[in-house]
């Protein structure tokens, strides 16, 4: 026995096939049609997204202002008594070689160089002595700044920092 199959729908119950009979121009015109309220819907969508972006921008600015206020914080650091170093994350070599280490609470401070703009983090009182120099330019021009360089001081403009031209004179133009 063969299974029963459904009878094809009668021609009277079929929907008219108007889409098949359309030419390409009519189809394009129909697809590009908008509702009478489409412009208002678009404006509402843009207004809502603009509001969300403004809120996000305000939150980001507030977070940046807060970060600029925090110039130092207490952190747990590792002091390797063998290497005589103080680091936030213990070096794997110290761990592998069984160095004598201990965890200590120290002040982590954030600094920026006014000469070149480089930012750095310093643990403990390391600003005294040779670490008070900028890692990039070597100048002793570090000033406190916020976390991640937030609230960096403006750079000092000096003719010494400008690249020399071929004739030996410093250039002041940006061309």
Short mmCIF file of C-alpha atoms in Angstrom, two decimals:
data_model
loop_
_atom_site.label_atom_id
_atom_site.label_comp_id
_atom_site.label_asym_id
_atom_site.label_seq_id
_atom_site.Cartn_x
_atom_site.Cartn_y
_atom_site.Cartn_z
CA UNK A 1 0.00 0.00 0.00
CA UNK A 2 1.17 3.50 -0.75
CA UNK A 3 0.75 6.23 1.88
CA UNK A 4 -1.97 8.73 1.29
CA UNK A 5 -0.76 12.13 0.14
CA UNK A 6 -2.58 15.37 0.54
CA UNK A 7 -4.43 16.54 -2.50
CA UNK A 8 -3.03 19.66 -4.15
CA UNK A 9 -4.97 22.78 -3.20
CA UNK A 10 -7.71 23.66 -5.56
CA UNK A 11 -7.19 26.57 -7.87
CA UNK A 12 -9.95 28.49 -6.09
CA UNK A 13 -8.08 28.43 -2.71
CA UNK A 14 -4.76 29.70 -4.09
CA UNK A 15 -3.61 33.30 -3.47
CA UNK A 16 -3.15 35.47 -6.53
CA UNK A 17 0.48 35.55 -7.65
CA UNK A 18 0.91 39.29 -8.19
CA UNK A 19 4.60 39.40 -7.19
CA UNK A 20 5.58 37.10 -10.04
CA UNK A 21 3.90 39.34 -12.57
CA UNK A 22 5.74 42.55 -11.45
CA UNK A 23 8.56 43.94 -13.48
CA UNK A 24 11.90 44.94 -11.89
CA UNK A 25 11.06 48.65 -11.65
CA UNK A 26 7.77 47.99 -9.88
CA UNK A 27 9.49 45.57 -7.50
CA UNK A 28 12.23 48.13 -6.69
CA UNK A 29 9.61 50.83 -6.14
CA UNK A 30 7.66 48.59 -3.79
CA UNK A 31 10.74 47.60 -1.79
CA UNK A 32 11.83 51.25 -1.38
CA UNK A 33 8.42 52.45 -0.22
CA UNK A 34 8.26 53.74 3.32
CA UNK A 35 5.36 54.10 5.65
CA UNK A 36 3.84 57.51 6.29
CA UNK A 37 5.51 57.51 9.74
CA UNK A 38 8.96 56.27 8.67
CA UNK A 39 10.59 59.69 8.98
CA UNK A 40 9.19 60.18 12.48
CA UNK A 41 10.36 56.70 13.46
CA UNK A 42 13.85 57.46 12.15
CA UNK A 43 13.96 60.74 14.08
CA UNK A 44 12.84 58.99 17.26
CA UNK A 45 15.50 56.29 16.79
CA UNK A 46 18.25 58.88 16.22
CA UNK A 47 17.10 60.94 19.19
CA UNK A 48 17.16 57.87 21.47
CA UNK A 49 20.64 56.85 20.30
CA UNK A 50 21.91 60.43 20.61
CA UNK A 51 20.61 60.48 24.21
CA UNK A 52 22.36 57.17 24.97
CA UNK A 53 25.65 58.41 23.46
CA UNK A 54 25.50 61.65 25.45
CA UNK A 55 24.92 59.65 28.65
CA UNK A 56 27.88 57.37 27.84
CA UNK A 57 30.08 60.39 27.05
CA UNK A 58 29.13 62.07 30.35
CA UNK A 59 29.89 58.86 32.28
CA UNK A 60 33.26 58.52 30.54
CA UNK A 61 34.16 62.14 31.32
CA UNK A 62 33.16 61.67 34.96
CA UNK A 63 35.29 58.51 35.18
CA UNK A 64 38.24 60.34 33.61
CA UNK A 65 37.88 63.19 36.12
CA UNK A 66 37.84 60.67 38.99
CA UNK A 67 40.92 58.92 37.57
CA UNK A 68 42.73 62.26 37.36
CA UNK A 69 42.11 62.82 41.07
CA UNK A 70 43.75 59.51 42.08
CA UNK A 71 47.50 60.14 41.92
CA UNK A 72 48.48 57.25 44.21
CA UNK A 73 47.08 54.13 45.86
CA UNK A 74 48.14 51.39 48.24
CA UNK A 75 48.95 48.07 46.52
CA UNK A 76 50.40 44.72 47.47
CA UNK A 77 53.87 44.30 46.00
CA UNK A 78 56.58 41.64 46.12
CA UNK A 79 59.96 42.47 47.58
CA UNK A 80 62.72 40.12 46.46
CA UNK A 81 65.39 40.24 49.14
CA UNK A 82 67.83 38.33 46.92
CA UNK A 83 67.55 40.63 43.86
CA UNK A 84 66.77 43.70 46.00
CA UNK A 85 63.78 44.60 43.80
CA UNK A 86 60.24 45.76 44.52
CA UNK A 87 57.67 44.73 41.89
CA UNK A 88 53.91 44.39 41.65
CA UNK A 89 54.12 40.93 40.07
CA UNK A 90 56.84 38.57 41.20
CA UNK A 91 59.27 37.74 38.41
CA UNK A 92 59.10 34.03 37.41
CA UNK A 93 62.89 33.75 37.69
CA UNK A 94 62.76 34.73 41.37
CA UNK A 95 60.10 32.08 41.96
CA UNK A 96 61.97 29.37 40.01
CA UNK A 97 65.29 30.02 41.72
CA UNK A 98 63.69 30.08 45.18
CA UNK A 99 64.62 33.65 46.06
CA UNK A 100 63.71 35.01 49.47
CA UNK A 101 60.61 37.17 48.86
CA UNK A 102 57.90 38.77 50.94
CA UNK A 103 54.65 40.60 50.23
CA UNK A 104 54.49 44.21 51.35
CA UNK A 105 51.95 47.04 51.17
CA UNK A 106 53.42 50.03 49.33
CA UNK A 107 52.26 53.26 47.81
CA UNK A 108 51.96 53.15 44.00
CA UNK A 109 52.22 56.64 42.50
CA UNK A 110 51.51 57.83 38.98
CA UNK A 111 53.74 60.37 37.24
CA UNK A 112 54.03 62.07 33.86
CA UNK A 113 57.02 63.73 32.26
CA UNK A 114 56.40 67.37 31.37
CA UNK A 115 59.09 67.21 28.70
CA UNK A 116 57.96 64.25 26.59
CA UNK A 117 54.56 63.28 28.05
CA UNK A 118 55.59 59.73 29.01
CA UNK A 119 53.65 58.28 31.97
CA UNK A 120 55.07 55.91 34.56
CA UNK A 121 54.08 54.15 37.78
CA UNK A 122 56.45 54.11 40.73
CA UNK A 123 56.26 51.80 43.76
CA UNK A 124 57.29 53.03 47.21
CA UNK A 125 59.80 55.87 47.54
CA UNK A 126 61.54 55.05 44.27
CA UNK A 127 61.11 58.63 43.06
CA UNK A 128 64.16 59.49 45.14
CA UNK A 129 67.44 59.00 43.32
CA UNK A 130 67.93 57.72 39.79
CA UNK A 131 64.29 56.64 39.25
CA UNK A 132 63.14 60.26 39.32
CA UNK A 133 64.27 60.51 35.69
CA UNK A 134 61.91 59.89 32.79
CA UNK A 135 62.38 56.45 31.24
CA UNK A 136 61.95 57.87 27.72
CA UNK A 137 63.84 61.18 27.63
CA UNK A 138 65.98 60.96 30.79
CA UNK A 139 64.96 64.40 32.10
CA UNK A 140 64.14 64.99 35.77
CA UNK A 141 60.77 66.51 35.01
CA UNK A 142 58.24 64.06 36.51
CA UNK A 143 55.07 65.46 38.05
CA UNK A 144 52.14 63.59 39.66
CA UNK A 145 49.25 62.68 37.37
CA UNK A 146 46.16 60.48 37.58
CA UNK A 147 45.76 56.76 36.89
CA UNK A 148 46.77 55.88 33.33
CA UNK A 149 48.00 59.41 32.65
CA UNK A 150 44.63 61.07 33.32
CA UNK A 151 45.11 64.75 34.00
CA UNK A 152 48.59 64.81 32.41
CA UNK A 153 50.33 68.17 32.58
CA UNK A 154 50.81 70.08 29.39
CA UNK A 155 54.17 69.55 27.73
CA UNK A 156 56.85 72.15 28.13
CA UNK A 157 57.71 73.67 24.80
CA UNK A 158 61.39 74.11 24.32
CA UNK A 159 63.44 74.76 21.22
CA UNK A 160 65.82 72.06 22.47
CA UNK A 161 63.13 69.40 21.99
CA UNK A 162 62.46 70.27 18.35
CA UNK A 163 64.26 68.31 15.63
CA UNK A 164 67.11 70.17 13.99
CA UNK A 165 66.87 71.08 10.32
CA UNK A 166 69.64 70.36 7.86
CA UNK A 167 70.95 73.91 8.20
CA UNK A 168 71.44 73.40 11.96
CA UNK A 169 68.54 75.55 13.14
CA UNK A 170 65.52 74.18 14.99
CA UNK A 171 62.26 74.28 13.12
CA UNK A 172 59.10 75.77 14.63
CA UNK A 173 56.69 74.85 11.84
CA UNK A 174 54.74 71.61 11.57
CA UNK A 175 55.09 71.28 7.82
#
